[in-house]
Short mmCIF file of N, CA, C and O in Angstrom, two decimals:
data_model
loop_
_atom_site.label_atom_id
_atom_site.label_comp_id
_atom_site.label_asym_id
_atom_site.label_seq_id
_atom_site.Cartn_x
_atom_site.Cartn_y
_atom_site.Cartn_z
N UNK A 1453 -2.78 -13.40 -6.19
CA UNK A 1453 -3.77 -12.77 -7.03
C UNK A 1453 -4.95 -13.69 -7.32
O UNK A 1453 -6.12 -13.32 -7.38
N UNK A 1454 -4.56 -14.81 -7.49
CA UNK A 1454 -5.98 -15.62 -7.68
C UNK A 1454 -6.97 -15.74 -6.32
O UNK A 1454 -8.18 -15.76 -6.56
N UNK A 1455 -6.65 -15.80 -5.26
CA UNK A 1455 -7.16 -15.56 -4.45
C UNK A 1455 -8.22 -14.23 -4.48
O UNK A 1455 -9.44 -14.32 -4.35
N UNK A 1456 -7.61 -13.26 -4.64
CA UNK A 1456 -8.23 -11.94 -4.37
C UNK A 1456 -8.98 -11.90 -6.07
O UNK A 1456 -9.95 -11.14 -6.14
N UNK A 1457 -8.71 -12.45 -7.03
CA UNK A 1457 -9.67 -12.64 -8.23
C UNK A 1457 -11.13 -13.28 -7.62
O UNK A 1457 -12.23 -12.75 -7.52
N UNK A 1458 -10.56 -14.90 -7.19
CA UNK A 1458 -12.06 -15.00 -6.97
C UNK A 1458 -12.79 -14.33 -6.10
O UNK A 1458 -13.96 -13.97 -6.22
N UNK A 1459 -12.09 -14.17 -5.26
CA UNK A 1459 -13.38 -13.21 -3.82
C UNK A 1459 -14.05 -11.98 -4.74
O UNK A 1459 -15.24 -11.74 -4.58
N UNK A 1460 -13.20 -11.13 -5.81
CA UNK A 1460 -13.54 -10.23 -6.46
C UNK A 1460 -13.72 -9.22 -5.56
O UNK A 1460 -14.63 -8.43 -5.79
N UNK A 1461 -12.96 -9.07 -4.44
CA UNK A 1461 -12.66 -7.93 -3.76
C UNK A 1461 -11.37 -8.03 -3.52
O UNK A 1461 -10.58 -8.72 -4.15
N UNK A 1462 -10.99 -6.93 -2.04
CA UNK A 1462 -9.97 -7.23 -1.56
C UNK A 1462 -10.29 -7.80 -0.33
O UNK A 1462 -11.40 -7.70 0.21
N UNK A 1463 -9.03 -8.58 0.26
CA UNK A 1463 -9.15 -9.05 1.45
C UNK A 1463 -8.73 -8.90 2.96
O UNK A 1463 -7.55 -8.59 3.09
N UNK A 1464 -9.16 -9.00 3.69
CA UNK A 1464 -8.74 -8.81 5.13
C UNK A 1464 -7.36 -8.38 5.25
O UNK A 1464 -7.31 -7.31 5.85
N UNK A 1465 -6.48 -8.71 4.98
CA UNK A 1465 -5.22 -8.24 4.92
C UNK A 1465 -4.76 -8.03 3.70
O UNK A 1465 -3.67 -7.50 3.90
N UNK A 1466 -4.95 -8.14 2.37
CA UNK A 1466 -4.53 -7.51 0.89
C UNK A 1466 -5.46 -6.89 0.74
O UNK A 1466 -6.58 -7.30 1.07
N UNK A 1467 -5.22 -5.71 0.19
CA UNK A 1467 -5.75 -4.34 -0.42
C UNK A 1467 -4.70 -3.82 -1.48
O UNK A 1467 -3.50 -3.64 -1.30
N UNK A 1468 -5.52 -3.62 -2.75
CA UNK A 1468 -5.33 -3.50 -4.34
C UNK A 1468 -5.56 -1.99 -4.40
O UNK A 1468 -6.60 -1.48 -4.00
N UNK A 1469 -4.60 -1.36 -4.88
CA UNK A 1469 -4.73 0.33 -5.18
C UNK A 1469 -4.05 -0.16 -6.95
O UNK A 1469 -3.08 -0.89 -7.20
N UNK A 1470 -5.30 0.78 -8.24
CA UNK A 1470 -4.29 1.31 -9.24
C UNK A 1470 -3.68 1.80 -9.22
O UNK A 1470 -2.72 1.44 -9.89
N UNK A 1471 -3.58 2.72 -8.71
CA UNK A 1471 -2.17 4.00 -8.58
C UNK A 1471 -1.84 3.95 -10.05
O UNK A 1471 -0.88 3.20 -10.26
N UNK A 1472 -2.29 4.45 -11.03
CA UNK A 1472 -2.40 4.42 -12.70
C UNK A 1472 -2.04 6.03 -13.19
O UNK A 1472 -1.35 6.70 -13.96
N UNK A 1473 -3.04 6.09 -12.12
CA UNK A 1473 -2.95 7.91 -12.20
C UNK A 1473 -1.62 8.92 -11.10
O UNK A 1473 -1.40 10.13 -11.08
N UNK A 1474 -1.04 7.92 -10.39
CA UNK A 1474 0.06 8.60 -9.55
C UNK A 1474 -0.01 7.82 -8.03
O UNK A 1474 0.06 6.59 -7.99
N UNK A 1475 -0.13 8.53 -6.92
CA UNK A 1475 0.38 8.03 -5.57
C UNK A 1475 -1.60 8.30 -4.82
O UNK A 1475 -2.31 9.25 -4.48
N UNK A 1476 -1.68 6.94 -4.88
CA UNK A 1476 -3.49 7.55 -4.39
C UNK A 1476 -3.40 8.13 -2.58
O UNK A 1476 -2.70 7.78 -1.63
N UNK A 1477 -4.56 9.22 -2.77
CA UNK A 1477 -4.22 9.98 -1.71
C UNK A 1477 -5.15 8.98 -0.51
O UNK A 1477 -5.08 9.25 0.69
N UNK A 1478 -5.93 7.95 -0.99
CA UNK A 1478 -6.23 6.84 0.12
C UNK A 1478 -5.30 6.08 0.99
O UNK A 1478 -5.49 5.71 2.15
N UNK A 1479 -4.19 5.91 0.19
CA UNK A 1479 -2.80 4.72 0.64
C UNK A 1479 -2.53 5.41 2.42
O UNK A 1479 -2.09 4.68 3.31
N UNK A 1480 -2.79 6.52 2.61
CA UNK A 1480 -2.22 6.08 4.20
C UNK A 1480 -3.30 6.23 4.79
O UNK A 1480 -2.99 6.58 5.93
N UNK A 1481 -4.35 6.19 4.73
CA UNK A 1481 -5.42 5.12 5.20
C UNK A 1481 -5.38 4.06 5.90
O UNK A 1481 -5.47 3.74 7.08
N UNK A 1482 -5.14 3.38 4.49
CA UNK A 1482 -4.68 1.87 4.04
C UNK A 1482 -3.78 1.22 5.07
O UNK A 1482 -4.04 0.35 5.91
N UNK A 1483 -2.64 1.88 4.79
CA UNK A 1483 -1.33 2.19 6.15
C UNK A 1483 -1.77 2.01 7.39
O UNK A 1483 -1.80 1.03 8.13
N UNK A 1484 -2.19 3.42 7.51
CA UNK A 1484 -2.85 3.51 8.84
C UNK A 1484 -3.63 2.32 9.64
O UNK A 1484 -3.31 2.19 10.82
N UNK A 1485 -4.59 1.46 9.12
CA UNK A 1485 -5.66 0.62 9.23
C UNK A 1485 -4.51 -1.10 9.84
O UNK A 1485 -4.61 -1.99 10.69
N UNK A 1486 -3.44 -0.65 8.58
CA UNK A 1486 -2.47 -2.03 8.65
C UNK A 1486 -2.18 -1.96 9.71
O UNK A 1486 -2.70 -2.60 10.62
N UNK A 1487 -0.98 -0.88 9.83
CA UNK A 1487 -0.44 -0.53 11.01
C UNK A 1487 -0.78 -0.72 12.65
O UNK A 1487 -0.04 -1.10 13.56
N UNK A 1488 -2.21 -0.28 12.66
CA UNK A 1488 -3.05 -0.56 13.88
C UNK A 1488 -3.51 -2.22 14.12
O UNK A 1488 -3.88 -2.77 15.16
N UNK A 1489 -3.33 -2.75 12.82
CA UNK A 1489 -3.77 -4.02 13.51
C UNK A 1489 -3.14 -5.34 13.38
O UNK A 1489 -2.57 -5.73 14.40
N UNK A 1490 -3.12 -6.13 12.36
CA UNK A 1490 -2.19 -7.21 12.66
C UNK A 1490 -1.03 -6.81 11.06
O UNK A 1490 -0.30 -7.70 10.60
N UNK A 1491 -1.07 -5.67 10.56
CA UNK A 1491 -0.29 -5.99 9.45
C UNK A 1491 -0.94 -6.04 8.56
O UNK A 1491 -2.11 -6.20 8.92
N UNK A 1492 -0.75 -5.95 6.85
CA UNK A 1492 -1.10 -6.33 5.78
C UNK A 1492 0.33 -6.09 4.33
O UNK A 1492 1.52 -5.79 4.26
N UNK A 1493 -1.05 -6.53 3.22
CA UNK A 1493 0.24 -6.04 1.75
C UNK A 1493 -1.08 -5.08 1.35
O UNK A 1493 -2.26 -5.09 1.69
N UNK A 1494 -0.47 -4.46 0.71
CA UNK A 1494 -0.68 -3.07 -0.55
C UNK A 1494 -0.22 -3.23 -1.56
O UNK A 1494 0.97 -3.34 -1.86
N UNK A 1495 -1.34 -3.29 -2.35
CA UNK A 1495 -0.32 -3.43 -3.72
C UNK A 1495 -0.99 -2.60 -4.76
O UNK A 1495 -2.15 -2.22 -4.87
N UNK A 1496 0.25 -2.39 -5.62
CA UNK A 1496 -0.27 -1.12 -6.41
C UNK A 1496 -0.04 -1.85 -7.71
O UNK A 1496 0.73 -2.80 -7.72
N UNK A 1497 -0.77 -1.41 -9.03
CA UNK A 1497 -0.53 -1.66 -9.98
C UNK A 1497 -1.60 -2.88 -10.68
O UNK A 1497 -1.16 -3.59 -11.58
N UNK A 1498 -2.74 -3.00 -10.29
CA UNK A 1498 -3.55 -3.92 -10.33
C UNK A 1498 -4.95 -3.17 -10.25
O UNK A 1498 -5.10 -2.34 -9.35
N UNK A 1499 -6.01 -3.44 -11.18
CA UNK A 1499 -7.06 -2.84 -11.01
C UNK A 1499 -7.48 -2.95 -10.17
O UNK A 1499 -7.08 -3.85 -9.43
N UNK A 1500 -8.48 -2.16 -9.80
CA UNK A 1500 -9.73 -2.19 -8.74
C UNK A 1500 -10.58 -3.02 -8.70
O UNK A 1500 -10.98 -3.70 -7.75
N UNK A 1501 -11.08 -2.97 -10.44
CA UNK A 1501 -12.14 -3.94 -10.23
C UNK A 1501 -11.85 -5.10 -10.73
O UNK A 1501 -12.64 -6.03 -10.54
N UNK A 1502 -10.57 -5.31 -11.55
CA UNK A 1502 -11.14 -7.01 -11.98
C UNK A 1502 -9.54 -7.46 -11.56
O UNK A 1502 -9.18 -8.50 -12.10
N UNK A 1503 -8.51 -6.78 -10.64
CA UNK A 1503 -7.45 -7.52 -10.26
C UNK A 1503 -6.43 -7.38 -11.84
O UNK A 1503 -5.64 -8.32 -11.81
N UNK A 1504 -6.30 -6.86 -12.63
CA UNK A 1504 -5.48 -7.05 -13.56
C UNK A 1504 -4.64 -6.17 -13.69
O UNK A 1504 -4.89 -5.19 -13.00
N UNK A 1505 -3.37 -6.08 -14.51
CA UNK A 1505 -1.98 -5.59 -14.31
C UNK A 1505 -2.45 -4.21 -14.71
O UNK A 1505 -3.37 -4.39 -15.50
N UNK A 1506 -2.25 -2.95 -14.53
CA UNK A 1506 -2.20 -1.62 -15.25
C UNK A 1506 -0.82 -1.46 -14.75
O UNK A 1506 -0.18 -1.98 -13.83
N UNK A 1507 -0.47 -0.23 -16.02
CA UNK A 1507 0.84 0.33 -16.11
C UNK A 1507 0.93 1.40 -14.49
O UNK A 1507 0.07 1.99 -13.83
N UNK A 1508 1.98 1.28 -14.41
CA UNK A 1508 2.94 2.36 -13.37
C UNK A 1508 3.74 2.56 -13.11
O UNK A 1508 4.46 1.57 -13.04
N UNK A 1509 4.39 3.87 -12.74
CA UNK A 1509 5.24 4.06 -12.43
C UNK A 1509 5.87 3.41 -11.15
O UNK A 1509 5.87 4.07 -10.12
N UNK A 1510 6.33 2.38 -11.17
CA UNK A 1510 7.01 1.57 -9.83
C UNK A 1510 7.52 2.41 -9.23
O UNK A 1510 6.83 3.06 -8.43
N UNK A 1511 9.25 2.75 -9.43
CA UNK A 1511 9.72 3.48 -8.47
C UNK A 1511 9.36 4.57 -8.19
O UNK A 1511 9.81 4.91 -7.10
N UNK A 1512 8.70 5.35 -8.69
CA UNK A 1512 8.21 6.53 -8.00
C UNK A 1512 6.92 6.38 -7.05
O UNK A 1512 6.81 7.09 -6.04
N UNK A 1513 6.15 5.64 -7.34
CA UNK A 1513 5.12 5.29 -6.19
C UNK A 1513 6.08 4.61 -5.21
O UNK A 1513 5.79 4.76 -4.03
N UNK A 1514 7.64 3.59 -5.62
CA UNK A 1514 8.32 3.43 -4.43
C UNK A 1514 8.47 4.89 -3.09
O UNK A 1514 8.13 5.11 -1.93
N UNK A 1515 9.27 5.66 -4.36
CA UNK A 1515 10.01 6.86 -3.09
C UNK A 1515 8.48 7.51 -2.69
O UNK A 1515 8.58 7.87 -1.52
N UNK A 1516 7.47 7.73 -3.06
CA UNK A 1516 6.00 8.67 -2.73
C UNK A 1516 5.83 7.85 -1.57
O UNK A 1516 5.72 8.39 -0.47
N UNK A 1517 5.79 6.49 -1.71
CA UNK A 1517 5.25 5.97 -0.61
C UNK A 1517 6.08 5.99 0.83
O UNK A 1517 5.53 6.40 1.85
N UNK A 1518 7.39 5.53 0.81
CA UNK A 1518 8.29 5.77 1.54
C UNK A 1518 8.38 7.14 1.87
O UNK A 1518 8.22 7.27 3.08
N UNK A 1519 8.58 8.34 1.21
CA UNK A 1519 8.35 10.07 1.51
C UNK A 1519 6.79 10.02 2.40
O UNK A 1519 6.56 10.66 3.43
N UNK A 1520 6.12 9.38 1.92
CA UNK A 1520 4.74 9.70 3.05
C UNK A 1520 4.34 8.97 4.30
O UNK A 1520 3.70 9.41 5.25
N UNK A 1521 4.95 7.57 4.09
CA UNK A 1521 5.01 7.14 5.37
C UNK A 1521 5.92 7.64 6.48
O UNK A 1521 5.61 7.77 7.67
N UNK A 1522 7.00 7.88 5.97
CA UNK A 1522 7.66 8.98 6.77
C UNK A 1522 7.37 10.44 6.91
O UNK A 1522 8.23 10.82 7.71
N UNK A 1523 6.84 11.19 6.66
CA UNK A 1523 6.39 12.43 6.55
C UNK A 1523 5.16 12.46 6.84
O UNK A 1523 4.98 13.41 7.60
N UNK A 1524 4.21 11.92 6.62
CA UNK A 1524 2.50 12.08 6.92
C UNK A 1524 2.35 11.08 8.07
O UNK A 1524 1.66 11.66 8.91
N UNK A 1525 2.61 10.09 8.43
CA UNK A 1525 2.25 9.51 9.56
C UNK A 1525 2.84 9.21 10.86
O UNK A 1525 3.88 8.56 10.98
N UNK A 1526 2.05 9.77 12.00
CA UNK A 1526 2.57 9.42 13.62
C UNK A 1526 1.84 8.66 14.32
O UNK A 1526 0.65 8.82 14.59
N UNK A 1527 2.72 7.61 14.71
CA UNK A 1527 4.21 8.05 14.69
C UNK A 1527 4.57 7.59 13.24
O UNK A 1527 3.61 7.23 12.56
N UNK A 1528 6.42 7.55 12.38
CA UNK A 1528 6.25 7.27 11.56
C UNK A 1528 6.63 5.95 11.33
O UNK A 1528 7.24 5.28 12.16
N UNK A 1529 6.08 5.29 9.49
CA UNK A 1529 6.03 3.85 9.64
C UNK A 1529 6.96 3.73 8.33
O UNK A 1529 6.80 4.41 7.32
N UNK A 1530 8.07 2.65 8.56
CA UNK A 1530 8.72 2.27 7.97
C UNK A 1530 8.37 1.00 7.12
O UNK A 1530 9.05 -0.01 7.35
N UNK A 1531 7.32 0.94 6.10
CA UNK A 1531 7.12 -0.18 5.51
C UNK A 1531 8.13 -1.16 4.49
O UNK A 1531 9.07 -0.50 4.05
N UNK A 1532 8.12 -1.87 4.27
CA UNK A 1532 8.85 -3.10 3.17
C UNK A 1532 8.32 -2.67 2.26
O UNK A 1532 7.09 -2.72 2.13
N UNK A 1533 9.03 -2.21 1.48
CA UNK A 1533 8.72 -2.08 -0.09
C UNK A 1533 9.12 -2.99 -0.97
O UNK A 1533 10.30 -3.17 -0.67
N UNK A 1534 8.84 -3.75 -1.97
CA UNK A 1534 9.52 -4.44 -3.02
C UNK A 1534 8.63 -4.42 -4.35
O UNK A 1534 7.43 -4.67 -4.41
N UNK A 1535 9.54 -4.03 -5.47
CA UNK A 1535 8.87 -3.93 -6.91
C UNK A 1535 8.86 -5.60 -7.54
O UNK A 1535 9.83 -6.35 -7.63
N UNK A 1536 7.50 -5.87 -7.90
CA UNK A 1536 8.00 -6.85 -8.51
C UNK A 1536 7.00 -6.95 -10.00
O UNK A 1536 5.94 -6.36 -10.22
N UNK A 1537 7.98 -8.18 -11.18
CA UNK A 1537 6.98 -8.33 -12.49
C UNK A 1537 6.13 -9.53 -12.37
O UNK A 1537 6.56 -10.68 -12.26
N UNK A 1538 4.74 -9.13 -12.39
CA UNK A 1538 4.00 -9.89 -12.72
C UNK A 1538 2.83 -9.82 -14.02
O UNK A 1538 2.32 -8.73 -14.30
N UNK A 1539 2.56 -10.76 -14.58
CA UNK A 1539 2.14 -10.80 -15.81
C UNK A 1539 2.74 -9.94 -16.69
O UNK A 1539 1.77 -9.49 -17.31
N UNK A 1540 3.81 -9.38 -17.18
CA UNK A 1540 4.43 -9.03 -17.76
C UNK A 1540 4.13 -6.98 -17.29
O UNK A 1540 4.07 -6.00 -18.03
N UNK A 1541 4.04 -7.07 -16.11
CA UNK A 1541 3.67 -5.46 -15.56
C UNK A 1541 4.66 -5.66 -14.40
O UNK A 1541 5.02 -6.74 -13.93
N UNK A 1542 5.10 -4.20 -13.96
CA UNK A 1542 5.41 -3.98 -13.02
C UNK A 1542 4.72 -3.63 -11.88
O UNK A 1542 4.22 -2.51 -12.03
N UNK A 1543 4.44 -4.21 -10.56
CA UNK A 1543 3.59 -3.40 -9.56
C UNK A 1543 4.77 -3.15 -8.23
O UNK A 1543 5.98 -3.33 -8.36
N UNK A 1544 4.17 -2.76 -7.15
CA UNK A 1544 4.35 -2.26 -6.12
C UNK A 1544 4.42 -2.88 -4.91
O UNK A 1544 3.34 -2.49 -4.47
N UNK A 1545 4.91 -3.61 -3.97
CA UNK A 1545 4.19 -4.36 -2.69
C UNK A 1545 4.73 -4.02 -1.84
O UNK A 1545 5.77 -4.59 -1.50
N UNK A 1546 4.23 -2.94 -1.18
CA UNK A 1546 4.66 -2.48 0.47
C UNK A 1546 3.83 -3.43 1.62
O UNK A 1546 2.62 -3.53 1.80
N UNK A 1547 4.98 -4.09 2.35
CA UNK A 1547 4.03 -4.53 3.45
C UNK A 1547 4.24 -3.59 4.75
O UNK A 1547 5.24 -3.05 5.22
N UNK A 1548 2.86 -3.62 5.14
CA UNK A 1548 2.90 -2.34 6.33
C UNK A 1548 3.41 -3.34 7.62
O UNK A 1548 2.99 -4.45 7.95
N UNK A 1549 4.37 -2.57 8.15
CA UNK A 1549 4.76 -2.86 9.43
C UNK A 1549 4.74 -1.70 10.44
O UNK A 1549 4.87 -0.60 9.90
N UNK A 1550 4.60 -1.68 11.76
CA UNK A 1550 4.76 -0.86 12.64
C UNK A 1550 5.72 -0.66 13.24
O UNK A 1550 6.20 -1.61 13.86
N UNK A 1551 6.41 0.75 13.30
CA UNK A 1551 7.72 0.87 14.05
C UNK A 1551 7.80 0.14 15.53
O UNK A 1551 7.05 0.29 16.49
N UNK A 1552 8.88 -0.64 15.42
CA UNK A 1552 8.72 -1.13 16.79
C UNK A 1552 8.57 -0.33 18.60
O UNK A 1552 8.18 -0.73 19.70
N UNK A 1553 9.11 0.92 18.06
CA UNK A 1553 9.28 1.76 19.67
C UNK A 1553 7.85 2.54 19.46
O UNK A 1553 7.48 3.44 20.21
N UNK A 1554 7.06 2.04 18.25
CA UNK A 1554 5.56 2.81 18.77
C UNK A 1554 4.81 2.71 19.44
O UNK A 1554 4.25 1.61 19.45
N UNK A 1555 4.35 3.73 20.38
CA UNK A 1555 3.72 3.27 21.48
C UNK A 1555 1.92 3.15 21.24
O UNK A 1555 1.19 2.28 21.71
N UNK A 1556 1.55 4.22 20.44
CA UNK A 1556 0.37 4.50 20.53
C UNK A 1556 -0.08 4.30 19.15
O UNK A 1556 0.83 4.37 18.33
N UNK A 1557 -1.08 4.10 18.76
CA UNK A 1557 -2.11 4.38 17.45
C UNK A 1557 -1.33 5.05 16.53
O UNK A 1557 -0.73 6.06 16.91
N UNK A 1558 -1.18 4.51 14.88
CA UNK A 1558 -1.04 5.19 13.74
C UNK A 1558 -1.86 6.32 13.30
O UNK A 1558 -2.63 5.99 12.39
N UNK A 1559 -1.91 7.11 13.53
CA UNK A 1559 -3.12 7.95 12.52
C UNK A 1559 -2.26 9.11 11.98
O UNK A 1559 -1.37 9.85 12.41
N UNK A 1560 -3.15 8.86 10.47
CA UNK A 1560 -2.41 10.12 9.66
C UNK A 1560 -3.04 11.66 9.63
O UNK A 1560 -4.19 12.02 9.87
N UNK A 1561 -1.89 12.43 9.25
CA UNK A 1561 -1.68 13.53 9.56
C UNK A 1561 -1.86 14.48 8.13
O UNK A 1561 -2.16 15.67 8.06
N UNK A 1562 -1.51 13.40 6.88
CA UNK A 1562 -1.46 14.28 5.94
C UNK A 1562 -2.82 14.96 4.93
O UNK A 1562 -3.84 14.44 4.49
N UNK A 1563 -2.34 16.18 4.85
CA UNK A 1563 -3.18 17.07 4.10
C UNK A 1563 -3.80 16.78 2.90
O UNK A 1563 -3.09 16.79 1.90
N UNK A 1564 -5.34 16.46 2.78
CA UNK A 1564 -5.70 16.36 1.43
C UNK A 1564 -6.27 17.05 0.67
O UNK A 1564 -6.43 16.68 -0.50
#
């Protein structure tokens, strides 16, 4: 996090979603983008703009995310999920990986 504080963005491979309000309908994007290229983390539960803890629902952005990477994207992608506490919040950190027997391009499928 200090890293991605000072740049005051996100970075080449970390990308910061609030997900404050529920399961953002950007995240398989996000996915998608990882997936195609060398990998990244996602992390949920951290503002947009200044990197700091907001409340969320952890496990349920767990199973949303896992339900959509499997269900919205082909082929589908089995990411690493792990909840963890930081600064006294709970966030989210899926790292995107690509199924290994995929042959072709991630791109999503799901309806917005």
């Amino acid at each position: 996090m200090p890293r991605l504080r000072a740049a005051a963005t996100d970075l080449e491979s970390v990308e910061v979603k609030s997900a404050a309000g529920g399961f953002p309908d950007s995240v398989l994007k996000s996915i998608s983008a990882f997936s195609n290229g060398r990998g990244g983390l996602l992390i949920f539960g951290l503002s947009d703009a200044d990197f700091l803890p907001v409340p969320i629902d952890a496990a349920k952005l767990a199973a949303d995310l896992a339900s959509a990477c499997s269900d919205d994207l082909e082929p589908t992608v089995r990411p690493a999920i792990g909840i963890c506490d930081v600064e006294a919040t709970q966030w989210l950190r899926p790292a995107s990986r690509r199924r290994a027997t995929s042959t072709g391009p991630v791109t999503s499928v799901r309806r917005v």
